[in-house]
Short mmCIF file of N, CA and C in Angstrom, two decimals:
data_model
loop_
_atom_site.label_atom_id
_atom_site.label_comp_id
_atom_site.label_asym_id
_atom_site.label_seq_id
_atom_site.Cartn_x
_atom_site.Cartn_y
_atom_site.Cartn_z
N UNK A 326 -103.05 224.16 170.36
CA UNK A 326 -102.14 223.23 169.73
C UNK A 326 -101.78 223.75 168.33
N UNK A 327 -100.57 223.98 168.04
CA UNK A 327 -100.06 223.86 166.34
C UNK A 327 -99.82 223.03 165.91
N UNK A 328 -100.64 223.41 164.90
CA UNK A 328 -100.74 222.30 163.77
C UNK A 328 -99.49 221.46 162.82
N UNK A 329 -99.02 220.53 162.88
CA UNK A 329 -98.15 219.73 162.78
C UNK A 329 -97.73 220.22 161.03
N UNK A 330 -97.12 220.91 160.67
CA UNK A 330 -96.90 221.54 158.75
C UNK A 330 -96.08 220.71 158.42
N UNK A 331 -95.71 219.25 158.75
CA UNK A 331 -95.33 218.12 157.75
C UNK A 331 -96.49 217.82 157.25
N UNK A 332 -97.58 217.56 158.66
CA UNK A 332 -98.55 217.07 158.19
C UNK A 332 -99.74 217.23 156.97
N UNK A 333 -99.63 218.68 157.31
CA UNK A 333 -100.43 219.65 156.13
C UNK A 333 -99.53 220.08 155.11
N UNK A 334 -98.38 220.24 154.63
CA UNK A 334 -97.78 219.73 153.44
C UNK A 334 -97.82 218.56 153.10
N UNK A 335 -97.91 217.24 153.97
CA UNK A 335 -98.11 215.96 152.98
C UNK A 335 -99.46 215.85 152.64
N UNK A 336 -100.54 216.13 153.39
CA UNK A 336 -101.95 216.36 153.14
C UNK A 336 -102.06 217.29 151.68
N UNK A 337 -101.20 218.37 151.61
CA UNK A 337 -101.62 219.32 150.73
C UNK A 337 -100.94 218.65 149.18
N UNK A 338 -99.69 217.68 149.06
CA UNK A 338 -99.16 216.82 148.11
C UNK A 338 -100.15 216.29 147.75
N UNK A 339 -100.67 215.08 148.59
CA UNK A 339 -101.55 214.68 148.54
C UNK A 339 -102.62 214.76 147.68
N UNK A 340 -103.53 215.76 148.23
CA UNK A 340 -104.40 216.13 147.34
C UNK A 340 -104.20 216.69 145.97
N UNK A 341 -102.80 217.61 145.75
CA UNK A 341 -102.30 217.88 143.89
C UNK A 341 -102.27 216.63 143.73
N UNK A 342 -101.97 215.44 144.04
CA UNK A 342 -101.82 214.01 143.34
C UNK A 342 -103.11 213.28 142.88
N UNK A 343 -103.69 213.90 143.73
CA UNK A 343 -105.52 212.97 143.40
C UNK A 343 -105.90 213.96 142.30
N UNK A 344 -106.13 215.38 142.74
CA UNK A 344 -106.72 216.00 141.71
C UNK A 344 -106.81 215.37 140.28
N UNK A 345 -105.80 215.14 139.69
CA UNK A 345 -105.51 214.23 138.60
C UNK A 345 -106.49 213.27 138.22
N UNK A 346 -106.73 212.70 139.41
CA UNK A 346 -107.41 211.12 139.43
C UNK A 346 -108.86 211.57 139.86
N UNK A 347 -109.44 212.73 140.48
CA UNK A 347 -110.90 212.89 140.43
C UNK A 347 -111.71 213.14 139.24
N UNK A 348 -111.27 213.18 138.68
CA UNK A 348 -112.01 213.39 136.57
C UNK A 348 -111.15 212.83 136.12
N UNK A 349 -111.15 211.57 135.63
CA UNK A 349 -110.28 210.95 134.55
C UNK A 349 -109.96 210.91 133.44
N UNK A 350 -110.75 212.80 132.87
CA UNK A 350 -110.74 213.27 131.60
C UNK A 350 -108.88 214.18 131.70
N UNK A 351 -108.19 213.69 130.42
CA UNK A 351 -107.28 214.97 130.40
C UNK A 351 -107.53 215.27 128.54
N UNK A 352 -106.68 216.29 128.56
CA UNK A 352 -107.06 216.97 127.54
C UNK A 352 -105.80 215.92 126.23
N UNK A 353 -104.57 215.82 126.72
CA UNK A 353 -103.88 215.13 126.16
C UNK A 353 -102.45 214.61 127.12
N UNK A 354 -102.29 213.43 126.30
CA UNK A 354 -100.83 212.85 127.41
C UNK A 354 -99.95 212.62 126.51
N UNK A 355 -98.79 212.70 126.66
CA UNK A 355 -97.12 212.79 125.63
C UNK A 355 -96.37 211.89 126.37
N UNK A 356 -94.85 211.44 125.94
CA UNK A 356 -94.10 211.03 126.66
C UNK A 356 -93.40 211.52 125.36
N UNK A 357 -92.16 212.53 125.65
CA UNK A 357 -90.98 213.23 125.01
C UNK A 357 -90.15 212.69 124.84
N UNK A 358 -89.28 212.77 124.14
CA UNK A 358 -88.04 212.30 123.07
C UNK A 358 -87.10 211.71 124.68
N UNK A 359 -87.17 212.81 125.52
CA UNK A 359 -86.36 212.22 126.69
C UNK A 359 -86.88 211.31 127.95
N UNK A 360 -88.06 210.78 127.25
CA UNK A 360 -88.77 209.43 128.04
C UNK A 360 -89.26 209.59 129.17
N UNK A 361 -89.91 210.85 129.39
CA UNK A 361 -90.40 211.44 130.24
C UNK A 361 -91.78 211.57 130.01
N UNK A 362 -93.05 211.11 130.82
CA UNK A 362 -94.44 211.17 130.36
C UNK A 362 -95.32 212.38 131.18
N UNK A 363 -95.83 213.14 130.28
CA UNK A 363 -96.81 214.76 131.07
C UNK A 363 -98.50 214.10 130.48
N UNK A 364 -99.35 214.63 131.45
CA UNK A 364 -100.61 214.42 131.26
C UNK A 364 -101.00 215.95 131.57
N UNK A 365 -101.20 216.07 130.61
CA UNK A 365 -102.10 218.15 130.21
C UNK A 365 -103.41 218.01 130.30
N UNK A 366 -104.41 218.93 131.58
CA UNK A 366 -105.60 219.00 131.69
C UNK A 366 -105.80 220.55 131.74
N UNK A 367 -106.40 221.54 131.19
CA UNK A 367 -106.80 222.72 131.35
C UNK A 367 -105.64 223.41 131.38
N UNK A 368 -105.28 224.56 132.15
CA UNK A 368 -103.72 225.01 132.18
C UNK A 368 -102.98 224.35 132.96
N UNK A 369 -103.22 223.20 133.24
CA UNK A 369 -102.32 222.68 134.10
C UNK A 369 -101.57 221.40 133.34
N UNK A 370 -100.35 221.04 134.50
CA UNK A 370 -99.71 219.50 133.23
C UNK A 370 -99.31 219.03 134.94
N UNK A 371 -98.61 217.62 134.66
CA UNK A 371 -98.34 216.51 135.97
C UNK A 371 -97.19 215.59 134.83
N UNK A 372 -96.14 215.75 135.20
CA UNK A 372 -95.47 214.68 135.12
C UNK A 372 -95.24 213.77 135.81
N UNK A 373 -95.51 212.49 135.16
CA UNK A 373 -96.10 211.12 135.81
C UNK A 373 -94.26 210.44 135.88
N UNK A 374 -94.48 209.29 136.93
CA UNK A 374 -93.02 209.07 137.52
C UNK A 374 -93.93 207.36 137.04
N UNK A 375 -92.73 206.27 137.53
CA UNK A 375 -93.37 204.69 137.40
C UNK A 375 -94.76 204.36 138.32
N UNK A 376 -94.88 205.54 139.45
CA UNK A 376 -95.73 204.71 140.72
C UNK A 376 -96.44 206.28 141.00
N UNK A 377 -96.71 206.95 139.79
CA UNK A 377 -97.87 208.10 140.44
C UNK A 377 -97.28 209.54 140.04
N UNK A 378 -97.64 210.65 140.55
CA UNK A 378 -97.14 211.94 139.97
C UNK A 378 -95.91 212.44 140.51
N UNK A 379 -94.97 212.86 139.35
CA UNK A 379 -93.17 213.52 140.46
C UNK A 379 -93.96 214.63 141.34
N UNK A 380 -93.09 214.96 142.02
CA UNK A 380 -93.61 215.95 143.53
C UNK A 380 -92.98 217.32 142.91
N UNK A 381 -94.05 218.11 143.37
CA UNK A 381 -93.89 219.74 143.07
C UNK A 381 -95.49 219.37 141.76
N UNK A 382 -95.94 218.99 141.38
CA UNK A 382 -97.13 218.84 140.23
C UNK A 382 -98.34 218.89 141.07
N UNK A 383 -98.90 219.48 139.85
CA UNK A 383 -99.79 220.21 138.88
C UNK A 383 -98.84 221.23 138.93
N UNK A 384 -98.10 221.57 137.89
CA UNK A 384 -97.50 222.92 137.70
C UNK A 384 -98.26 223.87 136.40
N UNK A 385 -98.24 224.95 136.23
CA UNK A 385 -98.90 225.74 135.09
C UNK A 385 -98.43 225.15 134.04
N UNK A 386 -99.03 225.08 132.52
CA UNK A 386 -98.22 224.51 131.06
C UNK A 386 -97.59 226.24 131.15
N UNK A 387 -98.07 227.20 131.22
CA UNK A 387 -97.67 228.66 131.09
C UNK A 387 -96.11 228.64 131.95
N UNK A 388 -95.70 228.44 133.14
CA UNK A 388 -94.87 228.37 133.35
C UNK A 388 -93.80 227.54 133.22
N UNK A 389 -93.60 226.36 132.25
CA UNK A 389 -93.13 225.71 131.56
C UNK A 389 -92.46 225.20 130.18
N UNK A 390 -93.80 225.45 129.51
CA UNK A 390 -94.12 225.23 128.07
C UNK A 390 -94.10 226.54 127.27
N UNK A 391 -93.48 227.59 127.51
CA UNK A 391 -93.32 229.06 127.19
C UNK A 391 -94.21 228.73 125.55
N UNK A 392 -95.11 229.19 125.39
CA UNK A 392 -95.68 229.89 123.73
C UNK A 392 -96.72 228.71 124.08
N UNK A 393 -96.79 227.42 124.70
CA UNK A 393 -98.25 226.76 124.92
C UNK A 393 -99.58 227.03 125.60
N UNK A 394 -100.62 227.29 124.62
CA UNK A 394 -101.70 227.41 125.22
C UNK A 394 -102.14 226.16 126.04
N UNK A 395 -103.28 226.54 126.97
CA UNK A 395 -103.97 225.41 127.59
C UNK A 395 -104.97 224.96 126.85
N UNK A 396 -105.46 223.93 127.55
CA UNK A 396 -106.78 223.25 127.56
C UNK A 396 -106.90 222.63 125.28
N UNK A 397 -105.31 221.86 125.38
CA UNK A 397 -105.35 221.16 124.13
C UNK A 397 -105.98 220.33 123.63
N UNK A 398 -105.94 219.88 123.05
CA UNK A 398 -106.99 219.45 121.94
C UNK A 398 -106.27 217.30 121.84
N UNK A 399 -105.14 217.95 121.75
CA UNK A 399 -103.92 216.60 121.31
C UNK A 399 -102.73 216.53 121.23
N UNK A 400 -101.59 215.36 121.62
CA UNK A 400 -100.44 215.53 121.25
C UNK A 400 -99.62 214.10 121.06
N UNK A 401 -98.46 214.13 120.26
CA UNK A 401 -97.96 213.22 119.90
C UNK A 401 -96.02 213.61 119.90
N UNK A 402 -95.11 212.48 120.04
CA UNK A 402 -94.15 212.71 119.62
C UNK A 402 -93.91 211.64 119.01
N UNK A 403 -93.52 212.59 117.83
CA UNK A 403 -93.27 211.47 116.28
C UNK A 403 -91.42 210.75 116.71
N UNK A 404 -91.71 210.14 115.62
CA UNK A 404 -90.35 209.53 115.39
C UNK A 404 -88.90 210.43 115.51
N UNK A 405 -89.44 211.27 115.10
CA UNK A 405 -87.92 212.69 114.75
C UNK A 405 -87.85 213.10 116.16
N UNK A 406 -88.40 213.14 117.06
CA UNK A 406 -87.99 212.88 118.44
C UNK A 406 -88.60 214.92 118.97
N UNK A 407 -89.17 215.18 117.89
CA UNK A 407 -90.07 216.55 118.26
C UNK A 407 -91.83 215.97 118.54
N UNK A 408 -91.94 216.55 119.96
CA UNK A 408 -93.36 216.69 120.73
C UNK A 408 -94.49 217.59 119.68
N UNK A 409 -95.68 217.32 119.08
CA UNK A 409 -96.60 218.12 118.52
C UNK A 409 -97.97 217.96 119.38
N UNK A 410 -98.36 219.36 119.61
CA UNK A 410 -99.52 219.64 120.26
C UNK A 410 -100.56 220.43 119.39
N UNK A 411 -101.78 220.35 119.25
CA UNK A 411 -102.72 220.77 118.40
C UNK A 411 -104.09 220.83 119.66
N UNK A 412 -104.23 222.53 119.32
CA UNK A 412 -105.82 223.15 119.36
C UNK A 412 -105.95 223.98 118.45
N UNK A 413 -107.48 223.78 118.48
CA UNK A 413 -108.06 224.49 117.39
C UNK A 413 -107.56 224.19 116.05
N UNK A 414 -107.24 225.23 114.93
CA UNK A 414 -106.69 225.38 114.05
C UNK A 414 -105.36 224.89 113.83
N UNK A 415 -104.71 224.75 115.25
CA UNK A 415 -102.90 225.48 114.86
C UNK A 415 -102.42 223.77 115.74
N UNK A 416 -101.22 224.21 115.44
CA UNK A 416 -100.31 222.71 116.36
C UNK A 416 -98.78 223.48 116.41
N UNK A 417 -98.23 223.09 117.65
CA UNK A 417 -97.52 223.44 118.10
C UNK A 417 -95.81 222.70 117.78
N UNK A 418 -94.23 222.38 117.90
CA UNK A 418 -93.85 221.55 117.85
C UNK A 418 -92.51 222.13 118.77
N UNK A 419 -92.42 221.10 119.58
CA UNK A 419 -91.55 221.50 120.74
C UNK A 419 -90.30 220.18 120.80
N UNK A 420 -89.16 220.71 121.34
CA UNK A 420 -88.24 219.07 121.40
C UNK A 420 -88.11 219.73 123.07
N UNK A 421 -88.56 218.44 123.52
CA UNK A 421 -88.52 218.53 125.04
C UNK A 421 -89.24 219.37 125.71
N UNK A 422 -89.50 220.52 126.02
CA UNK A 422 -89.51 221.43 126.46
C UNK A 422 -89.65 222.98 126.30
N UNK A 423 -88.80 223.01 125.32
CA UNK A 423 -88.71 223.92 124.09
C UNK A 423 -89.20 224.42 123.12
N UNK A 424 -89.91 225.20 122.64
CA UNK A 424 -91.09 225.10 121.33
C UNK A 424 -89.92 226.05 120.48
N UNK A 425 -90.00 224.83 119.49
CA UNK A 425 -88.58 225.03 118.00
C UNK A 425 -89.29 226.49 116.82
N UNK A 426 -88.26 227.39 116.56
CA UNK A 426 -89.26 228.47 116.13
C UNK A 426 -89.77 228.17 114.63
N UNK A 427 -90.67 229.51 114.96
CA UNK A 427 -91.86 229.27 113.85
C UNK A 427 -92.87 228.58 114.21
N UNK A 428 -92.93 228.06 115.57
CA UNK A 428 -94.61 227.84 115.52
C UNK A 428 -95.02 228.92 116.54
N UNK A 429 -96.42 228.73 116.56
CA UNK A 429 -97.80 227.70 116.19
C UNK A 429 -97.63 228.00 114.55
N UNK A 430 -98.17 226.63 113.82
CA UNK A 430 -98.27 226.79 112.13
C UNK A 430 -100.21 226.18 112.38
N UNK A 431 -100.91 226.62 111.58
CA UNK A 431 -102.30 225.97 110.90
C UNK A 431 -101.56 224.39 110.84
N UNK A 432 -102.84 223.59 111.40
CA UNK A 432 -102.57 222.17 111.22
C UNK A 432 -102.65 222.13 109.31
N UNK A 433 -103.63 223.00 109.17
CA UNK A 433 -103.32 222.29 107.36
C UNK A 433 -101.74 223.02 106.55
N UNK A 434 -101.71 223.76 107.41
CA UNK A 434 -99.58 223.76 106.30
C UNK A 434 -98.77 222.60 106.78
N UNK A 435 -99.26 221.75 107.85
CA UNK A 435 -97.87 221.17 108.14
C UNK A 435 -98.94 219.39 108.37
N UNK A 436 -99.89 219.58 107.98
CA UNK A 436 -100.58 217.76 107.94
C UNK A 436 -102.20 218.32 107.07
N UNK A 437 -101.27 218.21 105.80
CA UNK A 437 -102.31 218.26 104.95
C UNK A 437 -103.45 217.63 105.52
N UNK A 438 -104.88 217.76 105.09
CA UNK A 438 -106.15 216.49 105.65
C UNK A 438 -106.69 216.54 106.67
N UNK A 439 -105.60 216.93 107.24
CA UNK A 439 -105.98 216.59 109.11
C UNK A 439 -106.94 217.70 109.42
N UNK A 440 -108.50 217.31 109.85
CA UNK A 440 -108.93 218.15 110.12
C UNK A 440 -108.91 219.06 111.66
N UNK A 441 -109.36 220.52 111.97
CA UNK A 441 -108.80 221.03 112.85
C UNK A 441 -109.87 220.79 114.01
N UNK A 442 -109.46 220.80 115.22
CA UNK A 442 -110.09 220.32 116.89
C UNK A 442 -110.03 218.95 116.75
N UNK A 443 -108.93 218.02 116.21
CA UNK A 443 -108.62 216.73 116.71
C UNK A 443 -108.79 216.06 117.88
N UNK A 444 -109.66 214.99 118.17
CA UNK A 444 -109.79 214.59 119.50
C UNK A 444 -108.47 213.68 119.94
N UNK A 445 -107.74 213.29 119.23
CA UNK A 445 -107.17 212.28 119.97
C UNK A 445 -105.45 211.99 118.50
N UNK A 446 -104.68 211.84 118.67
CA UNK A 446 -103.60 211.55 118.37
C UNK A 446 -102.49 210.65 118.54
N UNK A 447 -101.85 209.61 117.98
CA UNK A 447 -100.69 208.71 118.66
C UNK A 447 -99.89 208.16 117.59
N UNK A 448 -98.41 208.04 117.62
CA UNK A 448 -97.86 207.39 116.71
C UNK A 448 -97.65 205.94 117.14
N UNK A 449 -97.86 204.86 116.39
CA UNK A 449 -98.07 203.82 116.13
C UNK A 449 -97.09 203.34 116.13
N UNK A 450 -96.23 202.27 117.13
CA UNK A 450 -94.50 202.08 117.46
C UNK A 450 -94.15 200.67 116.05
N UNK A 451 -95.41 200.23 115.88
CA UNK A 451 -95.40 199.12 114.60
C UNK A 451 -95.14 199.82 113.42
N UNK A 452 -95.69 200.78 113.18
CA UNK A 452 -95.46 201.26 111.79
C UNK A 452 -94.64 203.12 111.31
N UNK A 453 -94.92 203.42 112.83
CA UNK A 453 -94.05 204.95 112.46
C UNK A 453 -94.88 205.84 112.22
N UNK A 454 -96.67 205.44 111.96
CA UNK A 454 -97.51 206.07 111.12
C UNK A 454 -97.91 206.89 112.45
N UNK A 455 -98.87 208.49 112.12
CA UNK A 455 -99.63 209.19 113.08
C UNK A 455 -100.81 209.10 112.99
N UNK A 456 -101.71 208.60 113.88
CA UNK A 456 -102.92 208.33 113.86
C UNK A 456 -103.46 209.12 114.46
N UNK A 457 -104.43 210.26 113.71
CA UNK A 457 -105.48 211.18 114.24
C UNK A 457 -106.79 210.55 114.58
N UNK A 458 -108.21 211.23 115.60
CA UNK A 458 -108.80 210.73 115.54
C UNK A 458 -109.89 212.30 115.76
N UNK A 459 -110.94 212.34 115.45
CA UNK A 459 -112.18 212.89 115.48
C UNK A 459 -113.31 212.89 115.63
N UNK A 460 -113.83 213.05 116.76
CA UNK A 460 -115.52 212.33 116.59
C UNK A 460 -115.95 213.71 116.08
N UNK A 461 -117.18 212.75 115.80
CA UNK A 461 -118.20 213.78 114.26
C UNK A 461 -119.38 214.32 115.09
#
């Protein structure tokens, strides 16, 4: 008997869709200037739809995100409608898709204070403000 390959392509969807959901750790989640939401785990990213992951995901951040490393640290899109991603030392700043030149910059030239391997990041829709976070 051959094996039915709707079946094992929806089986194989399938499972890229759970992957997601078997460790409920990701490294960081965005939603971009164009109202579109990505959840980044290791080198991989999933753009999330209203009812679960769009189809064709887990795609590489490498084949996407041209100049983004994996396995980030944090990310936010501020008010000015540019995406910022931070590991390690450095942070990244992309509009959409795109990483705008001149980066990666050191998080301290471009957010004085902020110390570097940030756990967690979000701008605050009440006040405009960016809220870093760090455990010690």
């Amino acid at each position: 008997m051959i094996p039915n390959t709707v079946e094992k392509e929806e089986e194989e969807e399938e499972e890229k869709d759970t992957e997601l959901c078997k460790d409920a750790k990701v490294d960081a989640m965005v939603t971009t200037k164009d109202k579109t939401t990505y959840a980044f785990k290791g080198n991989k990213y999933w753009r999330l739809t209203d009812d679960g992951v769009a189809k064709g995901y887990p795609r590489t951040i490498s084949r996407d995100w041209d100049g983004l490393p994996a396995n980030l640290d944090a990310a936010f899109t501020w008010t000015n409608g540019r995406t910022y991603f931070f590991r390690g030392s450095k942070y990244w700043r992309f509009t959409n898709q795109q990483m705008d030149k001149g980066y990666p910059k050191p998080i301290s030239k471009g957010f004085d204070g902020i110390p570097n391997f940030v756990d967690a990041a979000f701008v605050w829709s009440g006040n405009g403000k960016i809220y870093f976070f760090k455990v010690c």
